[in-house]
PDB file of C-alpha atoms and ligand atoms in Angstrom:
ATOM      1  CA  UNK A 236     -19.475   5.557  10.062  1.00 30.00           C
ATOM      2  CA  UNK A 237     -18.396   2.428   7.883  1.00 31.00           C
ATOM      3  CA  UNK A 238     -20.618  -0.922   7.633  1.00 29.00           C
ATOM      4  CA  UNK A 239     -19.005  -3.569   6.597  1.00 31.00           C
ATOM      5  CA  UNK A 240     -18.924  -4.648   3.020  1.00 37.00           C
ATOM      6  CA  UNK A 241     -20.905  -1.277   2.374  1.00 36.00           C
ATOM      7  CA  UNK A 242     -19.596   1.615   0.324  1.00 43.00           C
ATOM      8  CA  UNK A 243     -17.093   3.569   2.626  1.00 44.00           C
ATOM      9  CA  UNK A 244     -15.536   5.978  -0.038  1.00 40.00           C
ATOM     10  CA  UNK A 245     -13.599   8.240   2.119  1.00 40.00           C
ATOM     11  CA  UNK A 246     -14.559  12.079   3.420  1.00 40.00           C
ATOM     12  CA  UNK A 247     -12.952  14.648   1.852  1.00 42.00           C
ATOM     13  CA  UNK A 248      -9.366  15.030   3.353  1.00 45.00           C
ATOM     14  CA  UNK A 249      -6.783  18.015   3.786  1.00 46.00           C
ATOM     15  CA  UNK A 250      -5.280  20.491   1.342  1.00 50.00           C
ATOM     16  CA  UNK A 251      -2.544  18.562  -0.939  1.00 57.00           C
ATOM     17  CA  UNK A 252      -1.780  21.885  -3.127  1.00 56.00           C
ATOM     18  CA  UNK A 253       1.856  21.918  -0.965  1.00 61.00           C
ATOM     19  CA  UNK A 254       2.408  18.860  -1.368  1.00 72.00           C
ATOM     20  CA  UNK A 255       5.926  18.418  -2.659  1.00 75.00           C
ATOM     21  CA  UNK A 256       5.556  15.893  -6.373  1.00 92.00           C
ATOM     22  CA  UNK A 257       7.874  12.810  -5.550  1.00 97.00           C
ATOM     23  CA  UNK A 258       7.713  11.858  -9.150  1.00 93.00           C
ATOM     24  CA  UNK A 259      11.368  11.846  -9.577  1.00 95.00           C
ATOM     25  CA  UNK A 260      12.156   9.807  -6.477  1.00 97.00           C
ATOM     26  CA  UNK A 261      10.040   7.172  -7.609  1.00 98.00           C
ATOM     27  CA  UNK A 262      11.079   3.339  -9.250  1.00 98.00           C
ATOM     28  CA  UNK A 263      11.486   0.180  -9.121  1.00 98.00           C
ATOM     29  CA  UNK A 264      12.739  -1.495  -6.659  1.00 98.00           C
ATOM     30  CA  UNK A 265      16.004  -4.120  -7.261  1.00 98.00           C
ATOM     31  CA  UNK A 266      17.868  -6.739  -5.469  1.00 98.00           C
ATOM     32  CA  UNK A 267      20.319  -3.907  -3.956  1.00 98.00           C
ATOM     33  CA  UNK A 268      17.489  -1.852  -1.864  1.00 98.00           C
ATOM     34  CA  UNK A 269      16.370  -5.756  -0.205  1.00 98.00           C
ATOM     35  CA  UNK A 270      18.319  -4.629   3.077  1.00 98.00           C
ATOM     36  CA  UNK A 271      17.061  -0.834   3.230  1.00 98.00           C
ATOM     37  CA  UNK A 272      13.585  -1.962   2.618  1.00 98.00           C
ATOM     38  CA  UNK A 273      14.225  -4.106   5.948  1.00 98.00           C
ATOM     39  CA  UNK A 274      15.680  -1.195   7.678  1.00 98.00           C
ATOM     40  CA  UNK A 275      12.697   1.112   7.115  1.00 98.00           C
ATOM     41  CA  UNK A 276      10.014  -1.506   7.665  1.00 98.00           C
ATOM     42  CA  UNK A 277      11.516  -1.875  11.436  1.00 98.00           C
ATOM     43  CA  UNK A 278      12.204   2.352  11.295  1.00 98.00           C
ATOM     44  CA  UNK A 279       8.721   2.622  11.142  1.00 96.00           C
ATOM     45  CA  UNK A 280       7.700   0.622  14.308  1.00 94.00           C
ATOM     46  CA  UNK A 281       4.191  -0.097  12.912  1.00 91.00           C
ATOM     47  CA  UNK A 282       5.231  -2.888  10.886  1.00 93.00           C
ATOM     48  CA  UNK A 283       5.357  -6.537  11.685  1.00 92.00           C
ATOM     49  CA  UNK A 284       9.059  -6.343  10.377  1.00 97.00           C
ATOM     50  CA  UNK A 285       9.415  -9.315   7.689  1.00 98.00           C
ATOM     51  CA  UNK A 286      13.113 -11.043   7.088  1.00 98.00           C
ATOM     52  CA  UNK A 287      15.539  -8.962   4.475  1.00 98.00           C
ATOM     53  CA  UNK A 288      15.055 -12.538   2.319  1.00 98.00           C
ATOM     54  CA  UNK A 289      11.546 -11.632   2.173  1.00 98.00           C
ATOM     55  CA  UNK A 290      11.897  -7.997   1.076  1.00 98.00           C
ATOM     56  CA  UNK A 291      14.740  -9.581  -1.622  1.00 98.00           C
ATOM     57  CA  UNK A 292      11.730 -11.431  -3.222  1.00 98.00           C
ATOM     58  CA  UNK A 293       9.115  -8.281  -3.261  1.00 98.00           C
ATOM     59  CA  UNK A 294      12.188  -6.367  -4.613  1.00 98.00           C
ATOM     60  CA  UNK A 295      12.985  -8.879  -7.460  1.00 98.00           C
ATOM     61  CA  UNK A 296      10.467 -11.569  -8.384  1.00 98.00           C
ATOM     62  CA  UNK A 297       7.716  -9.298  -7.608  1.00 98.00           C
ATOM     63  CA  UNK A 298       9.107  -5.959  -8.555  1.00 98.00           C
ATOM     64  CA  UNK A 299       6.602  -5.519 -11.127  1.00 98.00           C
ATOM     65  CA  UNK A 300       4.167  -5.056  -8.197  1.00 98.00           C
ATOM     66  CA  UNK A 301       6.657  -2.914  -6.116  1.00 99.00           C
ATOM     67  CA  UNK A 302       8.096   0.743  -5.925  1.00 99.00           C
ATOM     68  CA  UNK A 303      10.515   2.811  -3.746  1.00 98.00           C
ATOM     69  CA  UNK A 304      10.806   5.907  -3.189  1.00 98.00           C
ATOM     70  CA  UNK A 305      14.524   7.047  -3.046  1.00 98.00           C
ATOM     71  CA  UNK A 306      16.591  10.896  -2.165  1.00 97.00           C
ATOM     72  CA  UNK A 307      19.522  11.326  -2.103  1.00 96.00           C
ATOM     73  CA  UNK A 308      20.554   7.682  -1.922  1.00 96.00           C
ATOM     74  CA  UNK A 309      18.189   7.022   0.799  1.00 97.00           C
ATOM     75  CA  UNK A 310      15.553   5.018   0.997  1.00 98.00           C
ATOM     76  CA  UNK A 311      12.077   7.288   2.267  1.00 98.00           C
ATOM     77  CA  UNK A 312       9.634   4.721   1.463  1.00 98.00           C
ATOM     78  CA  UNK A 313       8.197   1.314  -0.037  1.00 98.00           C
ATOM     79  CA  UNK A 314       5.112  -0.067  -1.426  1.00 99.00           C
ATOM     80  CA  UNK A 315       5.541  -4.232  -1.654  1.00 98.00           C
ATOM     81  CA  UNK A 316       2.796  -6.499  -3.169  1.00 98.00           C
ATOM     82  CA  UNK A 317       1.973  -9.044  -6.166  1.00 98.00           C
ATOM     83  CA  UNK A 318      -1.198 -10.402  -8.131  1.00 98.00           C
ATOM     84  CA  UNK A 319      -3.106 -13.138  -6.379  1.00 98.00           C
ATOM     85  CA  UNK A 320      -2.667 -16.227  -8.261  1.00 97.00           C
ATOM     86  CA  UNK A 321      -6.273 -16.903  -9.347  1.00 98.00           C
ATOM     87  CA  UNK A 322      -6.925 -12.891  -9.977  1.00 98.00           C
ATOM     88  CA  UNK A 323      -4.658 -10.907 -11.557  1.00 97.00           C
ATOM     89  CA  UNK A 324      -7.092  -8.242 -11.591  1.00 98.00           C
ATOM     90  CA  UNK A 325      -5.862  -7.458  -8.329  1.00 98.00           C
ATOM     91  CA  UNK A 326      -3.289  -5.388  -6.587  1.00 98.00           C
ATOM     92  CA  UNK A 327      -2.837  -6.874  -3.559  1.00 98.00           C
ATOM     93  CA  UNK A 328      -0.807  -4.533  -1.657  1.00 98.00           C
ATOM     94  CA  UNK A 329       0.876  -5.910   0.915  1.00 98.00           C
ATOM     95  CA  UNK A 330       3.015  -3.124   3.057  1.00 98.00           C
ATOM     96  CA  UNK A 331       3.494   0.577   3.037  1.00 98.00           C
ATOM     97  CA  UNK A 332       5.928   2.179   5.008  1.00 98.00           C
ATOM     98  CA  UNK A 333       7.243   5.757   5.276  1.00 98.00           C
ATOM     99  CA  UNK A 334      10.341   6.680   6.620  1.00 98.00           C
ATOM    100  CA  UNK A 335       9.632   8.957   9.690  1.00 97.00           C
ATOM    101  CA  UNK A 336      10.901  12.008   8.654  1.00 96.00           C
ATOM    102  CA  UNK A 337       8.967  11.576   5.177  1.00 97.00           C
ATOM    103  CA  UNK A 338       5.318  11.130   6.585  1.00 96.00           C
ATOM    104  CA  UNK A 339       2.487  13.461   6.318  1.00 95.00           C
ATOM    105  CA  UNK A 340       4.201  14.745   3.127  1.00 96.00           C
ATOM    106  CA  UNK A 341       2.203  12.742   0.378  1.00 97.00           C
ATOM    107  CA  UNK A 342       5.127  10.334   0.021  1.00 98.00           C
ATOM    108  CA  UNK A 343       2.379   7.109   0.476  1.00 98.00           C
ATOM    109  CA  UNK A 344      -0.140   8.659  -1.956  1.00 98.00           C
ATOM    110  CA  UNK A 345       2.512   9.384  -4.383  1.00 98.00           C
ATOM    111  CA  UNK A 346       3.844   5.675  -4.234  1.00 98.00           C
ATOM    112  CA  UNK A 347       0.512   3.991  -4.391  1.00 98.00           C
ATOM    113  CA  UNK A 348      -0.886   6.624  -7.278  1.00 97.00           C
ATOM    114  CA  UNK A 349       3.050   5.501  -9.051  1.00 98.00           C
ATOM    115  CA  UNK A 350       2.519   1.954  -8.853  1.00 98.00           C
ATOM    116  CA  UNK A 351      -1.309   1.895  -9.573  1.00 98.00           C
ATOM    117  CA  UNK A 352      -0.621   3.639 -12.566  1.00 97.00           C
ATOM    118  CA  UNK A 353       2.160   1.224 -13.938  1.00 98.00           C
ATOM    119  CA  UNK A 354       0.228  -1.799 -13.318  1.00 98.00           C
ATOM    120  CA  UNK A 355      -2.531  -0.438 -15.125  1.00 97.00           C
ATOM    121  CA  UNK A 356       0.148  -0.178 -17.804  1.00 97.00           C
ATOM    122  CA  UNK A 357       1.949  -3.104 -17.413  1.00 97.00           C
ATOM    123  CA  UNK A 358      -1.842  -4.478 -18.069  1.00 96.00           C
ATOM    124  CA  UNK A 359      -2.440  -2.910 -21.423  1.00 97.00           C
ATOM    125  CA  UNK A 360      -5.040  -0.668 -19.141  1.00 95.00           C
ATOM    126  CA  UNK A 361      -7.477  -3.281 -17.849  1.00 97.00           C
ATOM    127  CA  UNK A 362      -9.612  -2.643 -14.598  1.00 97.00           C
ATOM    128  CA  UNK A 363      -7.456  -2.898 -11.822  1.00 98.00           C
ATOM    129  CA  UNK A 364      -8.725  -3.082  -7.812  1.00 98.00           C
ATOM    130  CA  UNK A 365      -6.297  -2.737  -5.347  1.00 98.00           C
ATOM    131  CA  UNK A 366      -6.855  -5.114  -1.959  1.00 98.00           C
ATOM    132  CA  UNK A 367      -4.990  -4.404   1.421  1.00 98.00           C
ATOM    133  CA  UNK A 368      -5.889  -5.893   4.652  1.00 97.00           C
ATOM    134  CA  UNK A 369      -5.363  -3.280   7.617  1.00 96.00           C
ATOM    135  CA  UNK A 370      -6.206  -3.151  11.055  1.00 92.00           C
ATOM    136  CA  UNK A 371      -9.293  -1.640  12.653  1.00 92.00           C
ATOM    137  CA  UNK A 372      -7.270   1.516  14.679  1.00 90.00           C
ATOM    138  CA  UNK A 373      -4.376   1.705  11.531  1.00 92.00           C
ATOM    139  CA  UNK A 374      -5.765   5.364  11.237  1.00 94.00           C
ATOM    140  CA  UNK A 375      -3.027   6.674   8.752  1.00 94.00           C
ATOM    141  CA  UNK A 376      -3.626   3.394   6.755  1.00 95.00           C
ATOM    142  CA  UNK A 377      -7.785   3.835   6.378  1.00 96.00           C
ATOM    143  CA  UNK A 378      -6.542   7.554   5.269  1.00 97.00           C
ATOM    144  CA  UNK A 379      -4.222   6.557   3.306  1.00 98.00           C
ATOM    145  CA  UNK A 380      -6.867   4.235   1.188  1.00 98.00           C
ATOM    146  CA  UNK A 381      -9.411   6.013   1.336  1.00 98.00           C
ATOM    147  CA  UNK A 382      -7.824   8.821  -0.334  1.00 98.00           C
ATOM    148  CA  UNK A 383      -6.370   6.956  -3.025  1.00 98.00           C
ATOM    149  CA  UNK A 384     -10.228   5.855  -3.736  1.00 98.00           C
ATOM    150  CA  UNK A 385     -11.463   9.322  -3.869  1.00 98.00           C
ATOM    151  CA  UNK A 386      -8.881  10.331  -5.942  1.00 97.00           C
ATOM    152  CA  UNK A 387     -10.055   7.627  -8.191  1.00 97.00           C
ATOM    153  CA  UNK A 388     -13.524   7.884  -8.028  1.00 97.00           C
ATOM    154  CA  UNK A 389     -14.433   4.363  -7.195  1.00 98.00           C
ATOM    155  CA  UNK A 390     -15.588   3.130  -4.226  1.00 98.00           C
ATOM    156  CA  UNK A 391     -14.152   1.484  -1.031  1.00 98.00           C
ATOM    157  CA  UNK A 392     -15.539  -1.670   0.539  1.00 98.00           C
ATOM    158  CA  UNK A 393     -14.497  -3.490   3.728  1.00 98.00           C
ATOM    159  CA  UNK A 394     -14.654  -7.132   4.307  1.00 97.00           C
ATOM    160  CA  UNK A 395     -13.923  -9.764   7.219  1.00 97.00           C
ATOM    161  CA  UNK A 396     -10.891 -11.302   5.986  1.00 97.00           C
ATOM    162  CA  UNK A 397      -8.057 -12.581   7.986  1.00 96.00           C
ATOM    163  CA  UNK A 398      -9.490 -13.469  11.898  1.00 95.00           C
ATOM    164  CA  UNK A 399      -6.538 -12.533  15.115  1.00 93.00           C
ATOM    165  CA  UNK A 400      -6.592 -16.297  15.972  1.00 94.00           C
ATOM    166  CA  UNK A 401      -4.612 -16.864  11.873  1.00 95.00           C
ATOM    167  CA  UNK A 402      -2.087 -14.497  13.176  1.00 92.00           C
ATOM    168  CA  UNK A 403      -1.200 -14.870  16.265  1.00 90.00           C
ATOM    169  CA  UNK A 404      -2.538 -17.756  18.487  1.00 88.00           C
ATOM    170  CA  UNK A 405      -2.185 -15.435  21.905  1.00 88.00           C
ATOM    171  CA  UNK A 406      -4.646 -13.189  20.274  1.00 82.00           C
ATOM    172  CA  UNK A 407      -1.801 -10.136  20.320  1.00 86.00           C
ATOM    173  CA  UNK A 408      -2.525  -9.461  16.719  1.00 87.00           C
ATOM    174  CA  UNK A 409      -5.752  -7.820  15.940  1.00 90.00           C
ATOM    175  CA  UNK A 410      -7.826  -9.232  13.117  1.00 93.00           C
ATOM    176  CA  UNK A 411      -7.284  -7.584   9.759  1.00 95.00           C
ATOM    177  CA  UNK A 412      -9.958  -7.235   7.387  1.00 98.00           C
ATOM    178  CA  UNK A 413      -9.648  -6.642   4.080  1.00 98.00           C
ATOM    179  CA  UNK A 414     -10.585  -3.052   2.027  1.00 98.00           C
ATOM    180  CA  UNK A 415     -11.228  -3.535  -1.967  1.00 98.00           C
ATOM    181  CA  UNK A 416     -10.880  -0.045  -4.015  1.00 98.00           C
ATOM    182  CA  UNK A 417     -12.125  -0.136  -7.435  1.00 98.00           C
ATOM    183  CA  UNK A 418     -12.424  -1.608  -9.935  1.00 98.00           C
ATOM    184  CA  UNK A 419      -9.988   1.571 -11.499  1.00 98.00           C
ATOM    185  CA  UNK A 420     -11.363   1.957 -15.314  1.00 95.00           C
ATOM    186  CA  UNK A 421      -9.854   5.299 -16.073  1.00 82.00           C
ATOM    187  CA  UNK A 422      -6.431   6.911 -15.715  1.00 75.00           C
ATOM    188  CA  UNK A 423      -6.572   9.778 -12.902  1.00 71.00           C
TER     189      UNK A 423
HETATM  190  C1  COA B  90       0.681   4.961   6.666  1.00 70.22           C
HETATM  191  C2  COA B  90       1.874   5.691   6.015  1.00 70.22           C
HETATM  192  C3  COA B  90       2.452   4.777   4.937  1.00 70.22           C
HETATM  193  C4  COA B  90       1.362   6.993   5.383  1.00 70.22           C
HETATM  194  O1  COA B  90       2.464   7.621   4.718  1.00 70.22           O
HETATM  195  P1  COA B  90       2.466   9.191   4.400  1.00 70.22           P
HETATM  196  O2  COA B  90       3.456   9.446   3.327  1.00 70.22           O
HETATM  197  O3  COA B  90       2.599   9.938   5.661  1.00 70.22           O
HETATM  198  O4  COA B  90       0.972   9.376   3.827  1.00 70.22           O
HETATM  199  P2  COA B  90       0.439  10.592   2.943  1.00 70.22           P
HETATM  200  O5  COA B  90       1.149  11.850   3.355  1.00 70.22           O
HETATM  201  O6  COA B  90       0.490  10.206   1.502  1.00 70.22           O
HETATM  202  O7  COA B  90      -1.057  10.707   3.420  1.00 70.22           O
HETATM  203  C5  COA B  90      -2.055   9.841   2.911  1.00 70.22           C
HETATM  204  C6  COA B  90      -3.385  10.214   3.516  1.00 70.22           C
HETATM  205  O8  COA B  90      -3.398   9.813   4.888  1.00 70.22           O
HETATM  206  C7  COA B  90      -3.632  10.940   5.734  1.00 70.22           C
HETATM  207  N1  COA B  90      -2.794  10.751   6.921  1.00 70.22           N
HETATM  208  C8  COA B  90      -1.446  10.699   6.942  1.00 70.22           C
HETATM  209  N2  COA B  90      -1.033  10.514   8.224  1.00 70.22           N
HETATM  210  C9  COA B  90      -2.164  10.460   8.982  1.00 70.22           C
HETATM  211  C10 COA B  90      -2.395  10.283  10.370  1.00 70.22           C
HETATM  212  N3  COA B  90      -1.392  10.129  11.251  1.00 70.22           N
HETATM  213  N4  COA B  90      -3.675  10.251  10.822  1.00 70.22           N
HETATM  214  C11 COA B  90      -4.703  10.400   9.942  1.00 70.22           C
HETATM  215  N5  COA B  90      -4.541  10.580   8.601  1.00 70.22           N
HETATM  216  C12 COA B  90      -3.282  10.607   8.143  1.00 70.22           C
HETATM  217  C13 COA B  90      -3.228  12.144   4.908  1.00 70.22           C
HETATM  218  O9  COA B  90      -3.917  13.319   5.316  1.00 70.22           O
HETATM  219  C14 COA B  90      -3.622  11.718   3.509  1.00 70.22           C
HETATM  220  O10 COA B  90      -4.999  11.908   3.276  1.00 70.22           O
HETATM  221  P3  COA B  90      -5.494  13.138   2.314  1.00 70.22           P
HETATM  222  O11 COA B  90      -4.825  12.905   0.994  1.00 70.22           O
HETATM  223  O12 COA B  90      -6.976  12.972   2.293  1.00 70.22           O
HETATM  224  O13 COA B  90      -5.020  14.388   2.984  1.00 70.22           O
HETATM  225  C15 COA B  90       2.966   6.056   7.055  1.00 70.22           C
HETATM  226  O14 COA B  90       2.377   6.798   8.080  1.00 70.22           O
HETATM  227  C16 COA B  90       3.677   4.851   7.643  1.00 70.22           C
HETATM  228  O15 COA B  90       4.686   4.378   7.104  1.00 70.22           O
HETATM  229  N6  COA B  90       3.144   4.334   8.793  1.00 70.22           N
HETATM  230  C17 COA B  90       3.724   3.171   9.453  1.00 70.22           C
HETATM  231  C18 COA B  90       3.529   1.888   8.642  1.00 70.22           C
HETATM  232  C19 COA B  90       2.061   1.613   8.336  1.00 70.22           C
HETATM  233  O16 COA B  90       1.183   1.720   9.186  1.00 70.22           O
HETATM  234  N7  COA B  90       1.800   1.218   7.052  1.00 70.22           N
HETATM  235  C20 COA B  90       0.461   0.953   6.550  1.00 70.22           C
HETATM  236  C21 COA B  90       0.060  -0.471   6.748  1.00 70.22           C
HETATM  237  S1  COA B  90       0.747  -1.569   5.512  1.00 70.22           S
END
């Protein structure tokens, strides 16, 4: 059971040994994958689906803080996010989305492992804790981030963050609170 703003690194999780590695679908994304990005957020239908102009800007002025994950010319999956202003410590990662017919396959661990490890870089190696805020019942989500902590070896904490009534003023949104993993000092 989690309490909030207590320790709440994840149980141990399933067998990844067949995993397949996605290493070599994995980069950057540009300007040109703004519209597939769209596409796959709304493919998903767990998303709140944001415009293709907004995906343009996560793929271009904050690619440094994004990655796709691409086969065959298609698009299987995105990881969109960008420093807070005041903390650049952070990795605030904003979505994650999976194509369908990708999930359960290590494609999201893969992506968030990928871009952890290049901002880490990108930051000449200094402490880096990623943020995400994600609904109570998001299951696949909690899993998602709680495995990435284990992997890590630093602990996950959960916060109030963002209240229902900031989202949605008929209450149809649930409140998201916010998990911090880290801070990451060491390379996996
Ligand atoms: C959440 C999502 C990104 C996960 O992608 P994925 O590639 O299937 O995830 P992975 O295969 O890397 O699995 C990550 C972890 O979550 C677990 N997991 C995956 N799907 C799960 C599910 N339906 N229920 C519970 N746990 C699940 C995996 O077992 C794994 O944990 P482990 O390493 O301890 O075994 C994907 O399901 C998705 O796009 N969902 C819709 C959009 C969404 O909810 N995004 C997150 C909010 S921004």
């Amino acid at each position: 059971m989690c309490a909030l703003g207590h320790d709440i690194r994840a149980s141990e999780g399933t067998n990844r040994s067949n995993r397949p590695s996605w290493d070599r679908s994995l980069r950057v994304p540009q300007g040109s994958d703004a519209i597939a990005m769209h596409r796959l957020a709304h493919a998903t239908g767990a998303l709140d689906v944001n415009s293709p102009y907004a995906y343009l800007l996560c793929a271009t002025d904050f690619a440094d803080t994004a990655i796709v994950a691409e086969e065959d010319g298609d698009l299987l999956g995105f990881i969109t996010g960008y420093h807070p202003p005041t903390r650049p410590e952070v990795l605030f990662v904003w979505q994650v989305a999976v194509a369908p017919s990708a999930q359960g396959r290590g494609l999201a661990s893969a992506m968030l492992d990928g871009l952890a490890d290049r901002v880490r870089t990108d930051r000449h190696g200094h402490p880096l804790t990623v943020e995400a805020t994600v609904a109570p019942n998001n299951e696949q989500s909690r899993a998602l981030f709680g495995a990435f902590a284990r992997r890590h070896g630093v602990p996950m904490t959960e916060h109030p963050h963002f209240p229902a009534e900031l989202l949605d003023p008929d209450l149809n949104h649930e409140d998201e609170p916010i998990l911090r993993i880290g801070p990451i000092t060491a390379s996996r």
